[in-house]
XYZ file of C-alpha atoms in Angstrom:
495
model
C 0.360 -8.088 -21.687
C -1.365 -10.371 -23.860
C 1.127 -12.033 -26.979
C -0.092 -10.502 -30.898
C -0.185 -12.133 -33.284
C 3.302 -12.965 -34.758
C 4.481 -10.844 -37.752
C 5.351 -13.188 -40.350
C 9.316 -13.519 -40.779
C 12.363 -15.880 -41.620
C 13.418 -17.518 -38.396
C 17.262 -16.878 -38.468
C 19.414 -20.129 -38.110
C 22.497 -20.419 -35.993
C 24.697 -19.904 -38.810
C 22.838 -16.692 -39.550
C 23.051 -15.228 -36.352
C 27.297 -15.455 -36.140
C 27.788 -14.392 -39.368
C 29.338 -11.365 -39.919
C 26.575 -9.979 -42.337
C 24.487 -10.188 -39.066
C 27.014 -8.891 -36.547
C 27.441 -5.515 -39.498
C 23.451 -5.288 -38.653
C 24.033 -4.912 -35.072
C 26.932 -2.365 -35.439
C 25.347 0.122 -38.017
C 26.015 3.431 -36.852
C 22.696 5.103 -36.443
C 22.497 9.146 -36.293
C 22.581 10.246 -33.081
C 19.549 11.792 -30.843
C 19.941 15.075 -29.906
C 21.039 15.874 -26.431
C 18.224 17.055 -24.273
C 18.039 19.367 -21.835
C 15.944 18.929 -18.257
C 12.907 21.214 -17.517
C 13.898 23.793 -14.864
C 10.412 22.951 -13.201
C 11.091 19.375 -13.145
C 9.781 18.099 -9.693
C 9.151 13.876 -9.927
C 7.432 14.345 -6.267
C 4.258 15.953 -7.796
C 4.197 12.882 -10.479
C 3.347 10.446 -7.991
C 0.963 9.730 -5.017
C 2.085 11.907 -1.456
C 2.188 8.526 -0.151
C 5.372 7.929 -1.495
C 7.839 8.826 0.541
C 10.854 11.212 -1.436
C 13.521 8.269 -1.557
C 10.968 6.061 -3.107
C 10.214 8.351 -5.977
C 11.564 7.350 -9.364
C 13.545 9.254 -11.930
C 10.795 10.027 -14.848
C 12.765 10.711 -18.091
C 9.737 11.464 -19.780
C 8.491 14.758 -17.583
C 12.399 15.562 -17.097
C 13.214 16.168 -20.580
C 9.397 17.618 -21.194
C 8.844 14.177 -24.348
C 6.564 14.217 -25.899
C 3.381 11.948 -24.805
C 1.283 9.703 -26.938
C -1.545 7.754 -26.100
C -0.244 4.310 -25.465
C -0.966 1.718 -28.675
C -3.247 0.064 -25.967
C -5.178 2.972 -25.054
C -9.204 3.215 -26.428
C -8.942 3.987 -30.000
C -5.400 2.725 -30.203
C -4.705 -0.244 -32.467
C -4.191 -2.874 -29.594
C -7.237 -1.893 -27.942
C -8.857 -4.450 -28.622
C -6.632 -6.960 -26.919
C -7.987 -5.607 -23.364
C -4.656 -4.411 -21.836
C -5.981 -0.671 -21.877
C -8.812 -1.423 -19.948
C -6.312 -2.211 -16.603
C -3.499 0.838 -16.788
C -2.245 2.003 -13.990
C -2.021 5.512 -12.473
C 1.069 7.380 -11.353
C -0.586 7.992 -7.820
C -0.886 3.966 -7.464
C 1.042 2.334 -4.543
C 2.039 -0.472 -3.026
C 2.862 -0.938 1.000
C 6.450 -2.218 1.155
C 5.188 -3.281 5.095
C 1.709 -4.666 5.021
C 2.074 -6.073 8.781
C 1.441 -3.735 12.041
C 2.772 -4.864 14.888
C 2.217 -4.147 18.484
C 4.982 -3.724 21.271
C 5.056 -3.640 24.695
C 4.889 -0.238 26.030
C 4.372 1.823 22.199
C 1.372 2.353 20.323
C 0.256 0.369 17.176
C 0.748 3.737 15.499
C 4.231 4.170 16.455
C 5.385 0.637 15.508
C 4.192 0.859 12.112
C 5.833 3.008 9.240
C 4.265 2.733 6.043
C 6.691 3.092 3.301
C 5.010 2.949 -0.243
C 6.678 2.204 -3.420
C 5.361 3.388 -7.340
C 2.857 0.473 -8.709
C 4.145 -0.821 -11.834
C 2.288 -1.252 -14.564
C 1.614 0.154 -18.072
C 0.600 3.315 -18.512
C -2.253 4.844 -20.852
C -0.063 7.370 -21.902
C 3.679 6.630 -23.374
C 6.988 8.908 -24.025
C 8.596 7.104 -26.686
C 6.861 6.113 -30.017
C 7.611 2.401 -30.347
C 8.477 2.197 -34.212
C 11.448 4.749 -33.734
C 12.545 3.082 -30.378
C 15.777 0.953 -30.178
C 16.398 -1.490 -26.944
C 18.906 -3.294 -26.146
C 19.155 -6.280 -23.179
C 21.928 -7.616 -21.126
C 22.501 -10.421 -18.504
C 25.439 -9.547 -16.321
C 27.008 -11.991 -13.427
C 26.459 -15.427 -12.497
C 23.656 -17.627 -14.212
C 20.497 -17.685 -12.557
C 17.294 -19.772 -13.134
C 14.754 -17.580 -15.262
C 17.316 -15.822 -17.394
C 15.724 -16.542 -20.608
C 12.119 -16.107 -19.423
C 13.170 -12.462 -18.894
C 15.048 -12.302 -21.943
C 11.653 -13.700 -24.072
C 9.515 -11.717 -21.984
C 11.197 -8.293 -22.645
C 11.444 -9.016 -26.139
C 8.361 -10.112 -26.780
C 6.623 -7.190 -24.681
C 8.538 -5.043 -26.727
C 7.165 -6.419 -30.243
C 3.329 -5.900 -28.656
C 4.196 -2.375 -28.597
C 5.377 -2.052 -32.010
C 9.616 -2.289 -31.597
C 11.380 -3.372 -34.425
C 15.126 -2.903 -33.498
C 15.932 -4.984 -30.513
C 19.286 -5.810 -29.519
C 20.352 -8.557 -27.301
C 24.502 -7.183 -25.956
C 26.454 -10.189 -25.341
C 28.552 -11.373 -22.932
C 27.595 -8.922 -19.888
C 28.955 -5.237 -20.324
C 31.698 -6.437 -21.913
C 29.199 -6.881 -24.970
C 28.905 -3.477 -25.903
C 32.490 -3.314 -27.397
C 32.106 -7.232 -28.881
C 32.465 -6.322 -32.384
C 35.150 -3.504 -31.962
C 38.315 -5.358 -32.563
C 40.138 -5.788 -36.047
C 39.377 -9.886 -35.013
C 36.232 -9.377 -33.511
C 34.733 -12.500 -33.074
C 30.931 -12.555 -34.760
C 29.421 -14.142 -32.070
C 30.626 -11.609 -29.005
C 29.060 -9.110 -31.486
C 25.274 -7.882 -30.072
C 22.475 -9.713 -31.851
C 19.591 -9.036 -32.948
C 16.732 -10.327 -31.107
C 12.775 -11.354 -32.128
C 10.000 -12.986 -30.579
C 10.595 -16.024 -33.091
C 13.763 -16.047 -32.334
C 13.165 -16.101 -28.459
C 10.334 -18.129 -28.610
C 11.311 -21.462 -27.057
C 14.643 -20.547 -24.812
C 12.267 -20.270 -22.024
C 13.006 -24.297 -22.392
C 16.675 -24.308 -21.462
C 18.415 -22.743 -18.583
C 21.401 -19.959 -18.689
C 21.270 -17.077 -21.026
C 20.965 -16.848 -25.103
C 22.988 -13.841 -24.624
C 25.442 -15.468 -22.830
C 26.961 -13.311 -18.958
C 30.366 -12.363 -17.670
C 31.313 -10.673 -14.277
C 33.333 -6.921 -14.905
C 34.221 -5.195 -17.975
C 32.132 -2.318 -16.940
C 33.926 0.937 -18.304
C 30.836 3.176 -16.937
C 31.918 6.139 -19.364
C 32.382 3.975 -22.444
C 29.327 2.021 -22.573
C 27.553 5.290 -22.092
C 28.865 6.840 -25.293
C 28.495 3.253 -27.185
C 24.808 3.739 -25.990
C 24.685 6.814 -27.436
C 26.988 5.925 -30.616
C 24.100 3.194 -31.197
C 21.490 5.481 -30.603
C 20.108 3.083 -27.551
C 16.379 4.387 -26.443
C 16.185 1.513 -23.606
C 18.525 -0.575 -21.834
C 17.194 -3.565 -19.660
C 20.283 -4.788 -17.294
C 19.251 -8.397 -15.960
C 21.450 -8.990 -12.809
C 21.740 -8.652 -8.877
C 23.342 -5.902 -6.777
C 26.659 -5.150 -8.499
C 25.151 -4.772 -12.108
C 22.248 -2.267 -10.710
C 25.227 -0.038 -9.514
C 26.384 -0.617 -12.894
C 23.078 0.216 -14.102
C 22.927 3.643 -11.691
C 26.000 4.393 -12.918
C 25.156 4.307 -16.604
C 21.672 5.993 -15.495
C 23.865 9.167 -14.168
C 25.860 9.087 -16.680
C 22.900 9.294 -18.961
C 21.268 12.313 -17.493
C 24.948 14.013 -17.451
C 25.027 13.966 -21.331
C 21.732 14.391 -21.751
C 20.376 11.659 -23.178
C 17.034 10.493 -22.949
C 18.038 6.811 -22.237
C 15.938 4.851 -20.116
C 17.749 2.404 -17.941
C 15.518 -0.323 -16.471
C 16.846 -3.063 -14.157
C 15.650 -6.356 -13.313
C 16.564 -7.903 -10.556
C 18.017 -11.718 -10.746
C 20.189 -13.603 -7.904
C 19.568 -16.890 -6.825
C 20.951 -15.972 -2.742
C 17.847 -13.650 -2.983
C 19.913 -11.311 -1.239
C 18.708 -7.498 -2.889
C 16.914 -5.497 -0.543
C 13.095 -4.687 -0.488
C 11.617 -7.400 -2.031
C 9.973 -10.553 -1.531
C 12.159 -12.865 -3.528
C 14.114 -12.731 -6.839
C 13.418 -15.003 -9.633
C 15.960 -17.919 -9.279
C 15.911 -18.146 -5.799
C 13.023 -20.801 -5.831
C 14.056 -22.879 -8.527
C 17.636 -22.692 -7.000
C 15.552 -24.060 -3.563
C 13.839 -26.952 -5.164
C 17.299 -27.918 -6.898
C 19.240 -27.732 -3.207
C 16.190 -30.035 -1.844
C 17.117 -33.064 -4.130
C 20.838 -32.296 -3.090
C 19.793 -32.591 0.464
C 17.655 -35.623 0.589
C 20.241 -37.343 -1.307
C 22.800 -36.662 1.059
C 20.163 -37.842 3.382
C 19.913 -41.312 1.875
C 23.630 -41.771 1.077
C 24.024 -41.053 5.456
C 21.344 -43.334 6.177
C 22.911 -46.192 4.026
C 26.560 -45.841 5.879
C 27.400 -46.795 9.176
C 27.884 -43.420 11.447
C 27.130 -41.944 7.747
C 27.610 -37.851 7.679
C 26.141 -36.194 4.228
C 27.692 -32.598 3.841
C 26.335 -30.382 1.228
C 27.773 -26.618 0.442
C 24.976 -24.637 -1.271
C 25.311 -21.275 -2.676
C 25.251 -17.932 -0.590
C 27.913 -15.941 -0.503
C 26.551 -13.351 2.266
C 23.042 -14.350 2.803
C 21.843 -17.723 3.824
C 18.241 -17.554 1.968
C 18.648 -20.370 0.055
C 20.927 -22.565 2.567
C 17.808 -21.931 5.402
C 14.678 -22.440 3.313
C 16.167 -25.608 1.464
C 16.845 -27.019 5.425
C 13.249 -26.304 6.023
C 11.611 -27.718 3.345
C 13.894 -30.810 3.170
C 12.691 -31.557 6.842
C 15.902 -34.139 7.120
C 18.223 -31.228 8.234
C 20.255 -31.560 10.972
C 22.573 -28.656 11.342
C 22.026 -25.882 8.798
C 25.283 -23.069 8.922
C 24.503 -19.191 7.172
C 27.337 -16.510 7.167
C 24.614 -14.651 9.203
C 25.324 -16.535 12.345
C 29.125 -17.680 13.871
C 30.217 -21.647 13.494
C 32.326 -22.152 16.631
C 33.392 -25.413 15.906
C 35.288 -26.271 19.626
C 33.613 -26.953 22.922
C 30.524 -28.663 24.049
C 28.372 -25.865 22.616
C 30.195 -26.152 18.954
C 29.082 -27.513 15.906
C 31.341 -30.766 15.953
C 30.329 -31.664 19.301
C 26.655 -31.511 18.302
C 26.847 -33.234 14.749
C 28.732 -35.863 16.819
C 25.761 -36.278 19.411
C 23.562 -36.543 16.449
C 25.199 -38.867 14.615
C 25.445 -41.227 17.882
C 22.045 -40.425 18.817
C 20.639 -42.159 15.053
C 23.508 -43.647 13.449
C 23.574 -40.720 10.665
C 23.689 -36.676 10.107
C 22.881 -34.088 7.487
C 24.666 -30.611 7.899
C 23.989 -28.273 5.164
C 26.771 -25.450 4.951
C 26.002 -22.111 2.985
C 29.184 -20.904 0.846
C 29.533 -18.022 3.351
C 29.130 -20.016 6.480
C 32.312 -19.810 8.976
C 34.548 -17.795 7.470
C 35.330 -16.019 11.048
C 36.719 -18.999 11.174
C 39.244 -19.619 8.270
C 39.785 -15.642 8.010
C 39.266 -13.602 4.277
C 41.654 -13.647 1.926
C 41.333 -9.991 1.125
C 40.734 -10.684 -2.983
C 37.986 -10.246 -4.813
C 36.314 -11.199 -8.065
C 35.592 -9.528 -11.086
C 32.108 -7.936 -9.932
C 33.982 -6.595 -6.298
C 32.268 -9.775 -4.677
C 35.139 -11.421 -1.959
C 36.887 -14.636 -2.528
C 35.952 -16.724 0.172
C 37.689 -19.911 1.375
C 35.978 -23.073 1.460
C 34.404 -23.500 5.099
C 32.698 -26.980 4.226
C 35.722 -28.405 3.376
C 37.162 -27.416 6.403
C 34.332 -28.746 8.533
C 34.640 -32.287 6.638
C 38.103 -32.563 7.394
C 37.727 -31.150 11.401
C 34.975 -33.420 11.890
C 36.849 -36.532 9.833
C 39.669 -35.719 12.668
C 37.310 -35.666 16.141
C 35.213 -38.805 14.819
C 37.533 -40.709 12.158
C 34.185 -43.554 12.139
C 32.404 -41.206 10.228
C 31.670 -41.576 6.304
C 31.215 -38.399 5.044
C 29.769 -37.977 2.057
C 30.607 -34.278 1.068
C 27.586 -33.146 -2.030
C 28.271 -29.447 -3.924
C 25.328 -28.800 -6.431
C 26.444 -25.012 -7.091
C 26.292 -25.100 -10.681
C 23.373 -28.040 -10.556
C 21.062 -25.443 -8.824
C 22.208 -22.157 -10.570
C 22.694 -23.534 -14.628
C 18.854 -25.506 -14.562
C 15.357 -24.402 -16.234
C 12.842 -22.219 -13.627
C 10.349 -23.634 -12.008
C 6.605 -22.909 -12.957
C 6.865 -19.984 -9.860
C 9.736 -18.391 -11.226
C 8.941 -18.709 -14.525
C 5.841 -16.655 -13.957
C 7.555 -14.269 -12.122
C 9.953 -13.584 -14.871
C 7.089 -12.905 -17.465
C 5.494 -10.429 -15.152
C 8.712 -8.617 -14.172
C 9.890 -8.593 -18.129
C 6.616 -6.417 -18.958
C 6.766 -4.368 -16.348
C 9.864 -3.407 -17.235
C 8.938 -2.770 -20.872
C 6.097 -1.016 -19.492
C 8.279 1.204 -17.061
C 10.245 2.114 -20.061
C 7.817 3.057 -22.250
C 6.163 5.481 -19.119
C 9.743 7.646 -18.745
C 10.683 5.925 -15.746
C 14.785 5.466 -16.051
C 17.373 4.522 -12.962
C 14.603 1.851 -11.519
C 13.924 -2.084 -11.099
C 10.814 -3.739 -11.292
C 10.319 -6.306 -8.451
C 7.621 -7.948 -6.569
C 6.604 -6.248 -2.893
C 4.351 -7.265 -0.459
C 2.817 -9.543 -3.378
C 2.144 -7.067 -5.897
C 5.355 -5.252 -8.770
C 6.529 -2.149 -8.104
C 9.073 0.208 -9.651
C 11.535 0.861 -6.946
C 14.737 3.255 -7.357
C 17.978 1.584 -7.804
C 19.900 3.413 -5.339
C 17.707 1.708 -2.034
C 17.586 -1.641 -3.559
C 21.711 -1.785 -3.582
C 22.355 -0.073 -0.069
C 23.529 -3.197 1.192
C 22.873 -6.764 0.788
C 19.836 -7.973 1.903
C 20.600 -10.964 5.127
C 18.690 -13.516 7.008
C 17.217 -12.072 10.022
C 19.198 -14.575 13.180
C 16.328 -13.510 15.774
C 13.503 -13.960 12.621
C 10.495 -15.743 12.601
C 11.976 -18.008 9.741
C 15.582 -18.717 11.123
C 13.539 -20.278 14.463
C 11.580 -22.218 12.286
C 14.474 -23.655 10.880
C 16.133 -24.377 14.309
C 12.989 -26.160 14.935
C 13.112 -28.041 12.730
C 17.150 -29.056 12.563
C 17.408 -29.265 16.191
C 20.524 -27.482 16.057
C 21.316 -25.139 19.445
C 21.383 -21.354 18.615
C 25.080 -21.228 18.027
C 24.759 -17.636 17.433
């Protein structure tokens, strides 16, 4: 959406925002909205194109509660007409392909080896369900940081504004946030705060999140009725698998009491591990960050005598970012992904190979995502505050194993985790997270609820929470890209 002017107001300073004047803003008790009840012809499959298939059809808010509609603000005759976003809506019975490619096997027909699954185009809509001036939103960024976190913040809030909001709420601290300013000692700056586009207008320039994130404190049933004590109208839940199953769950929890809350997720983990999409914001910037890790493990090995660099790169289950950073650094020489067994012992095993490497030219680079090897060490059974399991610390164990079967080497062991995952967004992912921030505005405003916005097959879609989070999305170990990578590394197929 093209930016409006800027209504003229006092930028709040920092000593504005904590104080506790500001804090009793963003904990007035507003009435509450009347509980709504859903249209016994509700049916979202006649909304939407026959194209999509049923598990790809979104929850509409809008048609299930029977809102009312209002020509969008800008719709021809509306007073943002002008600015030329009316003249590209998009219609309900839009798709988009989520598999563009046909492929041919041996023995089956082209038609039988294709199955085209199609997904809701996102988009704005020319006509709306909410009218903007009454509409409260509130944002949160839940789990680890990510690259792009405040480009989606400013981009949601400043969408927002375009359409006329006035009451926007940034919740603090993850989920956690909603109950910030409950305590007798509440602390003014875990209370929510209220967000503008002057105030957001610049944090597009430093990395993490304004709003700050935490992993847990998500009691489902409580931050529903805070939603509804607040009188919350949208809710925009920035974070990757387990805070969209937090986001579902508030979503059902929504439509249980009634409310016409619309819960819109966007989608942010640097592993680029969530299902159905072509990459999450981070994951790039997090790639070009693990490339300077690499080639300067790659210099300090080349400067030592039988010189080993090590690096451990983030990836907890997937191996995204371990496998694209080998390829691109194109000084890899053994790249290791949870998606694939490490035997270390034998001829075939990784020591014996990064010692026939290192003999071969003097030097080695292994890169070692987080998740790599664990068959190896065994789980500890424990998990983390979001569900995610603790894992032990497999390059670690490989510098120490390969320190023991060749004691000339001088490892130099390189862990960037908080390097790649706590810096700005690139110019890719920056754009990404403007698009993705008003398309989820945009969803809201249309009566979509229990969806993410996400790019698929190169164009956004609105795609139901419940198939994004069926499982984590893994590197592929007889893919196209993971041979590429052995390619290029060298490395035997110890899978």
């Amino acid at each position: 959406a093209l930016r409006m002017p800027a209504r003229v107001r006092a930028v709040p300073t920092a000593r504005a925002i904590a104080s506790p004047r500001c804090a009793r803003v963003a904990r007035r008790r507003v009435p509450r909205p009347p509980r709504a009840t859903p249209r016994p012809d509700y049916d979202p499959k006649t909304l939407f194109s026959p194209a999509v298939m049923s598990d790809f059809v979104p929850t509409h808010v809008g048609e299930m509660y029977g809102l009312e509609k209002r020509p969008s603000p800008f719709a021809e005759g509306g007073s943002l007409w002008e600015f030329g976003l009316g003249q590209r809506f998009i219609d309900n019975r839009d798709s988009v392909s989520l598999n563009p490619l046909r492929t041919s096997y041996v023995g089956a027909s082209e038609d039988t080896a294709f199955s085209d699954e199609r997904a809701v185009r996102a988009g704005a809509r020319e006509e709306i369900y909410y009218d903007p001036k009454r509409v409260k939103a509130a944002i949160v960024t839940c789990g680890g940081l990510c690259p792009g976190l405040n480009d989606v913040i400013r981009s949601i809030t400043t969408t927002l504004e375009d359409y006329g909001c006035e009451e926007i709420l940034g919740i603090k601290y993850g989920f956690r946030g909603f109950f910030g300013d409950e305590a007798a000692d509440a602390n003014p700056l875990e209370a929510p705060m209220k967000l503008t586009s002057e105030m957001v207008e610049d944090i597009q320039i430093t990395g993490g999140s304004i709003l700050g994130s935490s992993r847990g404190g998500a009691d489902m049933p409580a931050i529903v009725q805070k939603i509804e004590d607040m009188g919350i109208d949208f809710l925009f839940v920035i974070g990757g698998n387990g805070s969209h199953a937090g986001a579902l769950a508030i979503d059902k929890l929504c439509r249980e009491k009634g409310l016409t809350t619309s819960v819109i997720g966007v989608p942010k983990t640097i592993d680029n591990d969530i299902l159905l999409l072509d990459r999450t914001f981070g994951f790039q910037t997090a790639v070009d960050e693990a490339v300077k890790a690499i080639r300067s493990a790659n210099i300090e090995a080349r400067s030592a005598d039988n010189g080993v660099g090590l690096v451990r790169l983030m990836g907890r289950q997937s191996g995204f970012i371990a496998m694209h950073a080998a390829l691109a650094s194109g000084n890899t020489d053994v790249c290791l992904i949870p998606e694939i067994d490490c035997p270390l012992e034998g001829d075939g095993g990784v020591l014996a190979h990064i010692k026939r490497v290192v003999e071969r030219q003097n030097h080695a680079v292994v890169v070692v995502a987080e998740g790599a090897g664990q068959e190896q060490l065994g789980m500890i059974g424990e998990t983390d505050a979001s569900g995610n399991p603790i894992l032990q610390n497999f390059a670690k164990y490989l510098q120490q194993k390969l320190k023991d079967a060749k004691p000339e080497c001088d490892i130099k062991y390189i862990d960037p985790t908080y390097m790649v995952r706590g810096c700005v967004a690139n110019a890719h992912d920056s754009i990404m997270c403007t698009v993705l921030g008003q398309n989820a505005v945009h969803g809201a405003f249309a009566g979509f609820t229990g969806i993410s916005v996400g790019s698929v097959s190169a164009h956004t879609a609105f795609l139901p929470i419940p198939r994004m989070i069926e499982r984590e999305r893994l590197v592929d170990p007889d893919g196209r890209m993971w041979h590429r990578t052995l390619a290029s590394t060298g490395q035997p197929d110890f899978f």
